[in-house]
N, CA, C and O atoms as a printed pandas DataFrame, in Angstrom:
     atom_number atom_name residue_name chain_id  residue_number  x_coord  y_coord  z_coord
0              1         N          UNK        A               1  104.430   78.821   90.494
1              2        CA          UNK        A               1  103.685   79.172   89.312
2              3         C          UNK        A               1  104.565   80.058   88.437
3              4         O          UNK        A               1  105.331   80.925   88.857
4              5         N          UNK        A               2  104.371   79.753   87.274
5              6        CA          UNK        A               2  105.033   80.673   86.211
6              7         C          UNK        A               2  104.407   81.877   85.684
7              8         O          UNK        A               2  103.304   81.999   86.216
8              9         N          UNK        A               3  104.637   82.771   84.903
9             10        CA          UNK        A               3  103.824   83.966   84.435
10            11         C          UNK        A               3  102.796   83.293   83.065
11            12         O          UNK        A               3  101.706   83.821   82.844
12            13         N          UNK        A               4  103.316   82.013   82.152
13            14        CA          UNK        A               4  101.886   81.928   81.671
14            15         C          UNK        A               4  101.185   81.201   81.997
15            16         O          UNK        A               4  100.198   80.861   81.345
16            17         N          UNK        A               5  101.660   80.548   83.640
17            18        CA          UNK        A               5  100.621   79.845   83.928
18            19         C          UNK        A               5   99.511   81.016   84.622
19            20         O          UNK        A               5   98.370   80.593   84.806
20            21         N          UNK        A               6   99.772   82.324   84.973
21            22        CA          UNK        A               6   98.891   83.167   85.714
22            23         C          UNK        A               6   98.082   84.077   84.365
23            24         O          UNK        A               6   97.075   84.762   84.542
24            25         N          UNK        A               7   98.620   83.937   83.336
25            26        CA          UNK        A               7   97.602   84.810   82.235
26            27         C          UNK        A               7   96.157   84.267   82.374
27            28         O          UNK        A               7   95.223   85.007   82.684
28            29         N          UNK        A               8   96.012   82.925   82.128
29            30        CA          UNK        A               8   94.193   82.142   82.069
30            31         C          UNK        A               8   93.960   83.093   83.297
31            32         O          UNK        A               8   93.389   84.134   82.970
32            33         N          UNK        A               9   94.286   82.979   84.730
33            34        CA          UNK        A               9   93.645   83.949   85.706
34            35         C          UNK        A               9   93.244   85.385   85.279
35            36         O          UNK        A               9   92.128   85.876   85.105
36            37         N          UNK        A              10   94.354   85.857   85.174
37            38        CA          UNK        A              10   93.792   87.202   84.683
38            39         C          UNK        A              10   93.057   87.122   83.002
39            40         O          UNK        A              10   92.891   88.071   82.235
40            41         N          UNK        A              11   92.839   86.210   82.859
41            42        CA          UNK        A              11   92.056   87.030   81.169
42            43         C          UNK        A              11   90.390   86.516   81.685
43            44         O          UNK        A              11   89.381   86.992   81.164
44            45         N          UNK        A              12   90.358   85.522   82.739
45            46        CA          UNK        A              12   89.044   85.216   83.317
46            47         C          UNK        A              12   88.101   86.257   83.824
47            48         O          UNK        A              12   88.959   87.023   84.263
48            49         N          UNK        A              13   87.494   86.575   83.965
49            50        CA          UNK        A              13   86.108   87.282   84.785
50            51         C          UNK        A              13   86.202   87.043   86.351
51            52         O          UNK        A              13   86.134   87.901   87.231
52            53         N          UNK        A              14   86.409   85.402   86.518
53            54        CA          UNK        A              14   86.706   84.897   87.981
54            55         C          UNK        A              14   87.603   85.069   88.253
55            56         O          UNK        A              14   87.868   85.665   89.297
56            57         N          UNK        A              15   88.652   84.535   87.271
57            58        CA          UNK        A              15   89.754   84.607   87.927
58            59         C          UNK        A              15   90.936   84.994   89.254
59            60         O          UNK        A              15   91.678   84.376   90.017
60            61         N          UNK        A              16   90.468   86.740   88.883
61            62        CA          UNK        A              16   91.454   86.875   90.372
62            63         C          UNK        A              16   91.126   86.435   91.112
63            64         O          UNK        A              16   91.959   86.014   91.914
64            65         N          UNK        A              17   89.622   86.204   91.393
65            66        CA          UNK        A              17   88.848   85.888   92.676
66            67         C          UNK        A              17   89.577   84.993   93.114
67            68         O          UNK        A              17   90.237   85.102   94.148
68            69         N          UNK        A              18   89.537   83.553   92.054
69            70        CA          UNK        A              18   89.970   82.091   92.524
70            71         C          UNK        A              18   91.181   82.655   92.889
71            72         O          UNK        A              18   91.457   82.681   94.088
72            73         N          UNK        A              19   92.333   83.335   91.678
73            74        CA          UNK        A              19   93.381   83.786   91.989
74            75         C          UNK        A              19   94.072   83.853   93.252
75            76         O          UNK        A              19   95.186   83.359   93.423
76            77         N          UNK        A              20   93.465   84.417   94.070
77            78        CA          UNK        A              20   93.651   85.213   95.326
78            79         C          UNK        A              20   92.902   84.491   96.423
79            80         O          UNK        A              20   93.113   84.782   97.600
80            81         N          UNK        A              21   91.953   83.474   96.043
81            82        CA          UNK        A              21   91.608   82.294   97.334
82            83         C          UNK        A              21   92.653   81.286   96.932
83            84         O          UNK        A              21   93.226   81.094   98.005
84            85         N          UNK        A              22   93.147   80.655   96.190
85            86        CA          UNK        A              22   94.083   79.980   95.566
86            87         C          UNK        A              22   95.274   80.241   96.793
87            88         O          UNK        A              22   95.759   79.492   97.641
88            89         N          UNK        A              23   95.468   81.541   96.481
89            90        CA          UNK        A              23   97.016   82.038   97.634
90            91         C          UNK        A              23   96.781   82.440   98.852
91            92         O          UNK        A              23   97.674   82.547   99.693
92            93         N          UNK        A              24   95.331   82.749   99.103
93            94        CA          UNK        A              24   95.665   83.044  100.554
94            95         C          UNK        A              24   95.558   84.592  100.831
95            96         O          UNK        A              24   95.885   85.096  101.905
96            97         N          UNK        A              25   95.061   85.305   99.736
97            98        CA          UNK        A              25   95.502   86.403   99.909
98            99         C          UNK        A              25   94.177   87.447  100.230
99           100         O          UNK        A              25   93.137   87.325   99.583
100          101         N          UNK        A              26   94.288   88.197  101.004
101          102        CA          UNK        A              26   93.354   89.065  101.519
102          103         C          UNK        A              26   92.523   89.959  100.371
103          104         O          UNK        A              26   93.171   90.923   99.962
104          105         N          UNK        A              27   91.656   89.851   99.991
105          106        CA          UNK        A              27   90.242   90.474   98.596
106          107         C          UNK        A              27   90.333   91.529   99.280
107          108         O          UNK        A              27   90.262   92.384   98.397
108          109         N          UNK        A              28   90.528   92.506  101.008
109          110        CA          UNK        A              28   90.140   93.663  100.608
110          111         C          UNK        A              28   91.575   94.368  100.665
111          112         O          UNK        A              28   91.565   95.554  100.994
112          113         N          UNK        A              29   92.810   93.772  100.380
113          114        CA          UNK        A              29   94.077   94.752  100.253
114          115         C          UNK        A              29   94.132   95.693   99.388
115          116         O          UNK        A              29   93.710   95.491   98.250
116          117         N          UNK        A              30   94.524   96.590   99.661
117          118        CA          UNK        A              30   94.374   98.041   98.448
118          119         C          UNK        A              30   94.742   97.169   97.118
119          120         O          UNK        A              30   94.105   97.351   96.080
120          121         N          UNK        A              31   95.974   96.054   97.207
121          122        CA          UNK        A              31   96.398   96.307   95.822
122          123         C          UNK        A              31   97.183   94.578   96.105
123          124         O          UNK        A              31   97.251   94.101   97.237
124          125         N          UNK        A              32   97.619   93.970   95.069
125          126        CA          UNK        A              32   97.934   92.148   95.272
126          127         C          UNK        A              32   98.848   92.880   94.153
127          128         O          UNK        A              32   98.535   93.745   93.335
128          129         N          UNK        A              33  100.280   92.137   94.435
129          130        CA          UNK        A              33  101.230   92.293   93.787
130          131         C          UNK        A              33  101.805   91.398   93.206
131          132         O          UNK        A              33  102.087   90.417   93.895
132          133         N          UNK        A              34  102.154   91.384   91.898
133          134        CA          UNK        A              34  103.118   90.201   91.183
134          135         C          UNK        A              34  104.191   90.200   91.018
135          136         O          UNK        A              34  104.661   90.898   90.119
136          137         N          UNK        A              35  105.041   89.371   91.868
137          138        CA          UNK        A              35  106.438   89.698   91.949
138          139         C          UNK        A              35  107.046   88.112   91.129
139          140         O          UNK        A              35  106.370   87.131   90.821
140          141         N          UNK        A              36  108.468   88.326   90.955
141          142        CA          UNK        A              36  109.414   87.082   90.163
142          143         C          UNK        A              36  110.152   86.802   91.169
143          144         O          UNK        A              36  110.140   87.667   92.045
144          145         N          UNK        A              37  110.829   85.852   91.369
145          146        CA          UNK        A              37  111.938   85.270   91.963
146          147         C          UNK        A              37  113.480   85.387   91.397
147          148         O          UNK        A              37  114.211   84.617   90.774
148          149         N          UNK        A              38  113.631   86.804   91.947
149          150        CA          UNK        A              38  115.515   86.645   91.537
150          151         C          UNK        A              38  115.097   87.128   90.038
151          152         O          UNK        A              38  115.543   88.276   90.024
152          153         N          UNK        A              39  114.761   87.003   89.331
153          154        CA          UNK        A              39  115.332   87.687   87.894
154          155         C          UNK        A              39  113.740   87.713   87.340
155          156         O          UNK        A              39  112.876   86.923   87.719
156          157         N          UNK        A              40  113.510   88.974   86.198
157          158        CA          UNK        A              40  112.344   89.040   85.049
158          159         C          UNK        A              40  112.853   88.063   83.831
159          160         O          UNK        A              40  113.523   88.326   82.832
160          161         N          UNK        A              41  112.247   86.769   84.322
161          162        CA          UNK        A              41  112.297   86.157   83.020
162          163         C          UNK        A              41  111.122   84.943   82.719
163          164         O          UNK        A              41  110.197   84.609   83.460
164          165         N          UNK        A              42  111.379   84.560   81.764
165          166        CA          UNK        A              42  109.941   84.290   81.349
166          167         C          UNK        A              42  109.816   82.617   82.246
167          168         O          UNK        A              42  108.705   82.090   82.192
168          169         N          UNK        A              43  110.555   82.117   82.758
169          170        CA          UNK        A              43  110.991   81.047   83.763
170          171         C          UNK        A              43  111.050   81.192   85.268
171          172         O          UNK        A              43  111.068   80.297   86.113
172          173         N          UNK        A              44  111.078   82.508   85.429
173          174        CA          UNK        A              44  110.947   83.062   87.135
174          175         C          UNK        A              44  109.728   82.442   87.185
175          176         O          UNK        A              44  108.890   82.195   86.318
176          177         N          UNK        A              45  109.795   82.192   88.614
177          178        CA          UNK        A              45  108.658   82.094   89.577
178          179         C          UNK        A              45  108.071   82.721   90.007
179          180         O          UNK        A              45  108.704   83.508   90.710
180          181         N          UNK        A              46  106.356   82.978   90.007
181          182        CA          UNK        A              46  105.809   84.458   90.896
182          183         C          UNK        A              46  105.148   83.871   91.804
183          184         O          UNK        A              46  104.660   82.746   91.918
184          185         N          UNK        A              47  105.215   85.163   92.699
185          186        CA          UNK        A              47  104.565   85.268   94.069
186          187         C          UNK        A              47  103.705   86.204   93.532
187          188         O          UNK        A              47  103.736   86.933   92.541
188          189         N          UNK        A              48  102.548   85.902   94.878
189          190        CA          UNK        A              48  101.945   87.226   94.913
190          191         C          UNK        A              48  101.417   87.474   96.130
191          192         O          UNK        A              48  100.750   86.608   96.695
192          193         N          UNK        A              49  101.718   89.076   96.866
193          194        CA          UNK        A              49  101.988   89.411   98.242
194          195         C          UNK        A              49  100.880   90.999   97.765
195          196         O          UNK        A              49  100.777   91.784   96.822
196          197         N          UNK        A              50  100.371   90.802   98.849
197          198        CA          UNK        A              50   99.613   92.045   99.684
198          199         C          UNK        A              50  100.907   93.209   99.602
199          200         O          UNK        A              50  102.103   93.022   99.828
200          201         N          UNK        A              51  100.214   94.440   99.203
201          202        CA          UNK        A              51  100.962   95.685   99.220
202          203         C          UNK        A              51  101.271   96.123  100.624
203          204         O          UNK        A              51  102.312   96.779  100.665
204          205         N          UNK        A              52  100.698   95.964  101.759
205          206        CA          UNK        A              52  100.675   96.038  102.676
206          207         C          UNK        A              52  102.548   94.993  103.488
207          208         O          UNK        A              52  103.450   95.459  104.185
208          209         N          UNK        A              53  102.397   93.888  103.046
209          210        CA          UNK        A              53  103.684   93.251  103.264
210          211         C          UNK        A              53  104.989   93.967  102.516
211          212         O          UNK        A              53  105.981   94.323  103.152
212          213         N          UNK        A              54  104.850   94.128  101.069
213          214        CA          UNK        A              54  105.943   94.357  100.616
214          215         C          UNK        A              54  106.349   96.224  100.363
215          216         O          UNK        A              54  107.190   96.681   99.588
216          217         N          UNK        A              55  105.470   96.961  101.263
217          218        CA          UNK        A              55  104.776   98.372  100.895
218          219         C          UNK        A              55  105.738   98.908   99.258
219          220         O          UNK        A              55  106.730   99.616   99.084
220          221         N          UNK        A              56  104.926   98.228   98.420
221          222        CA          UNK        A              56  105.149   98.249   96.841
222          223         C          UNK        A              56  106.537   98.716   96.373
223          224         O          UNK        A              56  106.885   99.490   95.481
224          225         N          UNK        A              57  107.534   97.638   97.705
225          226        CA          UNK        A              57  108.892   97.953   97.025
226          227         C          UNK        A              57  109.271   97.222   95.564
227          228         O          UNK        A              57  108.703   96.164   95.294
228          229         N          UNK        A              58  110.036   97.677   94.820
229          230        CA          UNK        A              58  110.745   97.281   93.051
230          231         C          UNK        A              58  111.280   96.158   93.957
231          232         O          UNK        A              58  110.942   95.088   93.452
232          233         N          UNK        A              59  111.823   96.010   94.838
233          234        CA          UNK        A              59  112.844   95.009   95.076
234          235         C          UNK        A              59  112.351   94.237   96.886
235          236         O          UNK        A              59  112.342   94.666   98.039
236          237         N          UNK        A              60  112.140   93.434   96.466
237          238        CA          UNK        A              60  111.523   92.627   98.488
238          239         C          UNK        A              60  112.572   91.651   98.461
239          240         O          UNK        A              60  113.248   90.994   97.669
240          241         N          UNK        A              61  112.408   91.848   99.662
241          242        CA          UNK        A              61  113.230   90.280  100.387
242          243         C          UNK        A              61  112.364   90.005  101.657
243          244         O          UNK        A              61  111.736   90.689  102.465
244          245         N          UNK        A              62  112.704   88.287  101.391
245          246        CA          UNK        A              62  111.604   87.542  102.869
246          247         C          UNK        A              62  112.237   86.051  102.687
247          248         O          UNK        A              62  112.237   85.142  101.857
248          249         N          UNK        A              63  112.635   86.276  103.634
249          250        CA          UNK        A              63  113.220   84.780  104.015
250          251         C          UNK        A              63  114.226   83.848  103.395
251          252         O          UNK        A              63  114.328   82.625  103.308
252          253         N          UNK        A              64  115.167   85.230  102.865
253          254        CA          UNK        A              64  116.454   85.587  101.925
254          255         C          UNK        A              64  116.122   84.646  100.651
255          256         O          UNK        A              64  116.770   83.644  100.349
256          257         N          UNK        A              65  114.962   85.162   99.938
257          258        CA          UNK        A              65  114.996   85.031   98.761
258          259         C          UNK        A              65  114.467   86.335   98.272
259          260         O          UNK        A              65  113.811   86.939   99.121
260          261         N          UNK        A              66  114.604   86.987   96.984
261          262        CA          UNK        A              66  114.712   88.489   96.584
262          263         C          UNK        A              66  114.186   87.919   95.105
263          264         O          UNK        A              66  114.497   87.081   94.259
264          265         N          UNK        A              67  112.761   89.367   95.477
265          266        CA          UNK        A              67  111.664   89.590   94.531
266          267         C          UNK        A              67  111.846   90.223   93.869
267          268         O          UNK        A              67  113.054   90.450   93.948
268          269         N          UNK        A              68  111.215   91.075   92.737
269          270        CA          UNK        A              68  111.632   91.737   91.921
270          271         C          UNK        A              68  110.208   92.005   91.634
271          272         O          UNK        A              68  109.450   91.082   91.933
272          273         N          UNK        A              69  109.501   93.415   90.949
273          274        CA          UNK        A              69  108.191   93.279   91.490
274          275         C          UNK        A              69  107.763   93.573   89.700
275          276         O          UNK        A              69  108.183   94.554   89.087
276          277         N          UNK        A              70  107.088   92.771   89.238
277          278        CA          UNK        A              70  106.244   92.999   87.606
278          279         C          UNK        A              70  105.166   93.826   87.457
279          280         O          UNK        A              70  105.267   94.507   86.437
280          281         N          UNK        A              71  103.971   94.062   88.218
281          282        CA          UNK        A              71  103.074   94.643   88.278
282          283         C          UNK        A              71  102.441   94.333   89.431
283          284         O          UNK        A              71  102.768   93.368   90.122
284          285         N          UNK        A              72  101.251   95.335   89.783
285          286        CA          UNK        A              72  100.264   95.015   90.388
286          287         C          UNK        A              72   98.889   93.893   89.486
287          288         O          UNK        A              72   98.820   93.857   88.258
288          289         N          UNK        A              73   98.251   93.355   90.100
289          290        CA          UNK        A              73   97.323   92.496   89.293
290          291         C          UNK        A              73   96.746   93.176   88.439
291          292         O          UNK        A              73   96.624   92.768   87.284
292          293         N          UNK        A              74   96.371   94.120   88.769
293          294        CA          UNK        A              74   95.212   94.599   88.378
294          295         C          UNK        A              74   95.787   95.607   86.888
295          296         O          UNK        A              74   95.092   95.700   85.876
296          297         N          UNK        A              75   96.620   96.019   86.979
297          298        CA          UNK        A              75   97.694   96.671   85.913
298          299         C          UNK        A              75   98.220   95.248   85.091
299          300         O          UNK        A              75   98.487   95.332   83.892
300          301         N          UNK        A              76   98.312   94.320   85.607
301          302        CA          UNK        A              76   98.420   93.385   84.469
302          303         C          UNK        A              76   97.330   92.825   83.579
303          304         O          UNK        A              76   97.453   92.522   82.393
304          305         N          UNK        A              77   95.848   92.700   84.605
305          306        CA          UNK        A              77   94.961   92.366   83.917
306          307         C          UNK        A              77   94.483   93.789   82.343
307          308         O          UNK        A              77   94.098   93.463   81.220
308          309         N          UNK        A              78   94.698   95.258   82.849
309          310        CA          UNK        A              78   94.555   95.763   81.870
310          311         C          UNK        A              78   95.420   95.634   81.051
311          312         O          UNK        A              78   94.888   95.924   79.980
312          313         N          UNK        A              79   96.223   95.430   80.920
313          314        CA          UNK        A              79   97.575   95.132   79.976
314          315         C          UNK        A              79   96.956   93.893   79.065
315          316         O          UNK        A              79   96.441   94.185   77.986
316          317         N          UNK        A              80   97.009   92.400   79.531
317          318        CA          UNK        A              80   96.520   91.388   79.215
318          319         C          UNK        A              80   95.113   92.207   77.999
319          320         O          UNK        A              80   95.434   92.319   76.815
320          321         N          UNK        A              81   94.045   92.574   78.326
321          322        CA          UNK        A              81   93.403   93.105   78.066
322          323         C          UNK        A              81   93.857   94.036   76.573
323          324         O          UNK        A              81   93.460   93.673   75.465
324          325         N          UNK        A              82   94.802   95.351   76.788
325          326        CA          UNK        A              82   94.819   95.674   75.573
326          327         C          UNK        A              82   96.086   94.991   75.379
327          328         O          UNK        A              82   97.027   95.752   75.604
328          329         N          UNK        A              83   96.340   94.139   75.131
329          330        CA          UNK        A              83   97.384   93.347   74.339
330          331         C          UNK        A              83   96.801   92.187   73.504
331          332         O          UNK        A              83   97.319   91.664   72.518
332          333         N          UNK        A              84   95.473   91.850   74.161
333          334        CA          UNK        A              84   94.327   90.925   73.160
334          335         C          UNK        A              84   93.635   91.725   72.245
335          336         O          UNK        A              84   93.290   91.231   71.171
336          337         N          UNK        A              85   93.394   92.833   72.502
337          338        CA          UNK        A              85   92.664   94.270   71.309
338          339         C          UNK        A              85   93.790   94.288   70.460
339          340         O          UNK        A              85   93.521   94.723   69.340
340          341         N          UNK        A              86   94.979   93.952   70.633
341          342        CA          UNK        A              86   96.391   94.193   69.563
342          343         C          UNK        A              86   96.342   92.994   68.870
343          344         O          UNK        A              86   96.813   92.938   67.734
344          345         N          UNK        A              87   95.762   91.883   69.473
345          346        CA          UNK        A              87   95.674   90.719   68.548
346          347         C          UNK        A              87   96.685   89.255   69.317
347          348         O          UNK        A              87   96.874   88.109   68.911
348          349         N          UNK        A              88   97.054   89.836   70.303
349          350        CA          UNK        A              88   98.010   88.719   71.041
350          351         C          UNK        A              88   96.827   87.694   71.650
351          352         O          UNK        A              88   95.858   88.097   72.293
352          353         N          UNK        A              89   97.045   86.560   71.385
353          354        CA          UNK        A              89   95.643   85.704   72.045
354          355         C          UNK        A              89   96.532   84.430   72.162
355          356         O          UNK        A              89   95.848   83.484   72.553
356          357         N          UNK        A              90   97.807   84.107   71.953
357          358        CA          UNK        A              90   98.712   83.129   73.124
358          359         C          UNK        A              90   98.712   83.417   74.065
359          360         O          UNK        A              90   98.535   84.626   74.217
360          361         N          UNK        A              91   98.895   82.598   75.301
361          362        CA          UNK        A              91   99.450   83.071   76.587
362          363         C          UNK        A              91  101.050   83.180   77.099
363          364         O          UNK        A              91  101.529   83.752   78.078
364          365         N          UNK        A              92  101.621   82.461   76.121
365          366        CA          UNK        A              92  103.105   82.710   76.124
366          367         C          UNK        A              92  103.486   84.033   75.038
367          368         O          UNK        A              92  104.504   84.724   75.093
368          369         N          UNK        A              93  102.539   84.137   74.209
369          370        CA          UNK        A              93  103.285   85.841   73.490
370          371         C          UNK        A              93  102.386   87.241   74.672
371          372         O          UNK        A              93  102.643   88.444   74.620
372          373         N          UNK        A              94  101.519   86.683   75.471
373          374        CA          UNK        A              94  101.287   87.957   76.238
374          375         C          UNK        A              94  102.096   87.744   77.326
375          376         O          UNK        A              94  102.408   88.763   77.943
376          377         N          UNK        A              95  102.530   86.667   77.740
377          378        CA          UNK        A              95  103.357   86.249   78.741
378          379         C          UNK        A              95  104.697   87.090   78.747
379          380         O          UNK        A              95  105.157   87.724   79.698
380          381         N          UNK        A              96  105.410   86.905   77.014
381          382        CA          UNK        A              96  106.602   87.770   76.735
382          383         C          UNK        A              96  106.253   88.712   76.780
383          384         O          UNK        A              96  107.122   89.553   77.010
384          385         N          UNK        A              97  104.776   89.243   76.600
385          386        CA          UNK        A              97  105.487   91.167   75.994
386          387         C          UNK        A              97  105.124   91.592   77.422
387          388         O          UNK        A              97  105.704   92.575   77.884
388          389         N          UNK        A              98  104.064   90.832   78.286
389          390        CA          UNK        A              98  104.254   91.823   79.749
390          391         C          UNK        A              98  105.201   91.915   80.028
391          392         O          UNK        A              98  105.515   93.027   80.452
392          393         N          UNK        A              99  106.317   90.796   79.983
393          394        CA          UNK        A              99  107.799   91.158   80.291
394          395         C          UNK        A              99  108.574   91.915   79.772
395          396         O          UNK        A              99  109.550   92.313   80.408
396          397         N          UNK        A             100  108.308   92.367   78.293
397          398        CA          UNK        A             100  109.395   92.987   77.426
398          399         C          UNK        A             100  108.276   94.247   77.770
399          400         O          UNK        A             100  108.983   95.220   77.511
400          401         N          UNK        A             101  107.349   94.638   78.070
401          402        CA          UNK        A             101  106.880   95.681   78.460
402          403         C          UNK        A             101  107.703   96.383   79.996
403          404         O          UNK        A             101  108.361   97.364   80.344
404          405         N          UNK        A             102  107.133   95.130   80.538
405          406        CA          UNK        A             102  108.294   95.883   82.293
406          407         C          UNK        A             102  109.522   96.197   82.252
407          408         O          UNK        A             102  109.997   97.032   83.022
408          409         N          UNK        A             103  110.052   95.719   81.560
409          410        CA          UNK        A             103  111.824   95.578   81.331
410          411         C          UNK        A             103  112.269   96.875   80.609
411          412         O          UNK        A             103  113.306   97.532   80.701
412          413         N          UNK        A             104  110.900   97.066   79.695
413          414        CA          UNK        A             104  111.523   98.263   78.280
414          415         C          UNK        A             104  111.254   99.560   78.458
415          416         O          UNK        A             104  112.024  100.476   78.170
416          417         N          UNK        A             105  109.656   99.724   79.153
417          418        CA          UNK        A             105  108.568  100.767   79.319
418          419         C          UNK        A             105  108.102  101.316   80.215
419          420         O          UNK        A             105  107.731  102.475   80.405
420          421         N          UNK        A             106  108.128  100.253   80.908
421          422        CA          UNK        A             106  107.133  100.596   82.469
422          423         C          UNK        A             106  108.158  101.201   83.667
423          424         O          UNK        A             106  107.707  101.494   84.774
C-alpha cells in the first residue's frame, strides 16, 4: 500500500477499524504505527506494526528490510484532519504535505 492509498482510511469514521482488521493488527495496542520502506517518499511502501513490535523506533528492521517510521495513526489522522480545515481535500496533496510535514517539522 502506498500513503495515498491509506488517506480514504484515515479521513473515514471506520476506517482505522477496517484499517487495522485489513492488517491484522491488534485494536487494543497502545498505539499502530506507520512506517515507509527504505526511504520518505511519496512511492514508499507502508507498513503498519504494533508499537509493541517496533517499541516506536525512527528506524526498524525485520527481516532485513529497514523502516523508517512517519507517524503514529492516530497523529496522522489529526493531521489529515487539520490539513482539510486548511482546505487540502486531494488525497495526493495531503499525501505530500504529511510528508513534507515529517521531513520538515515533525
Amino acid at each position: 500500500m502506498k500513503l495515498i492509498n491509506l488517506i480514504p482510511y484515515l479521513k473515514s469514521a471506520n476506517g482505522i477499524a477496517e484499517l487495522f482488521k485489513l492488517n491484522n493488527l491488534n485494536i487494543k495496542s497502545e498505539v499502530i504505527l506507520i512506517y515507509m520502506i527504505e526511504f520518505l517518499t511519496i512511492d514508499s511502501e507502508i507498513v503498519l506494526f504494533e508499537i509493541e513490535e517496533t517499541e516506536d523506533d525512527l528506524l526498524f528492521q525485520k527481516n532485513g528490510i529497514s523502516y523508517i517510521q512517519l507517524f503514529p495513526v492516530n497523529y496522522a489522522k489529526e493531521l489529515i484532519e487539520d490539513f482539510s480545515r486548511l482546505g487540502y481535500d486531494d488525497d495526493l496533496k495531503i499525501a505530500r504535505r504529511l510528508l513534507e510535514y515529517r521531513i520538515n517539522d515533525a
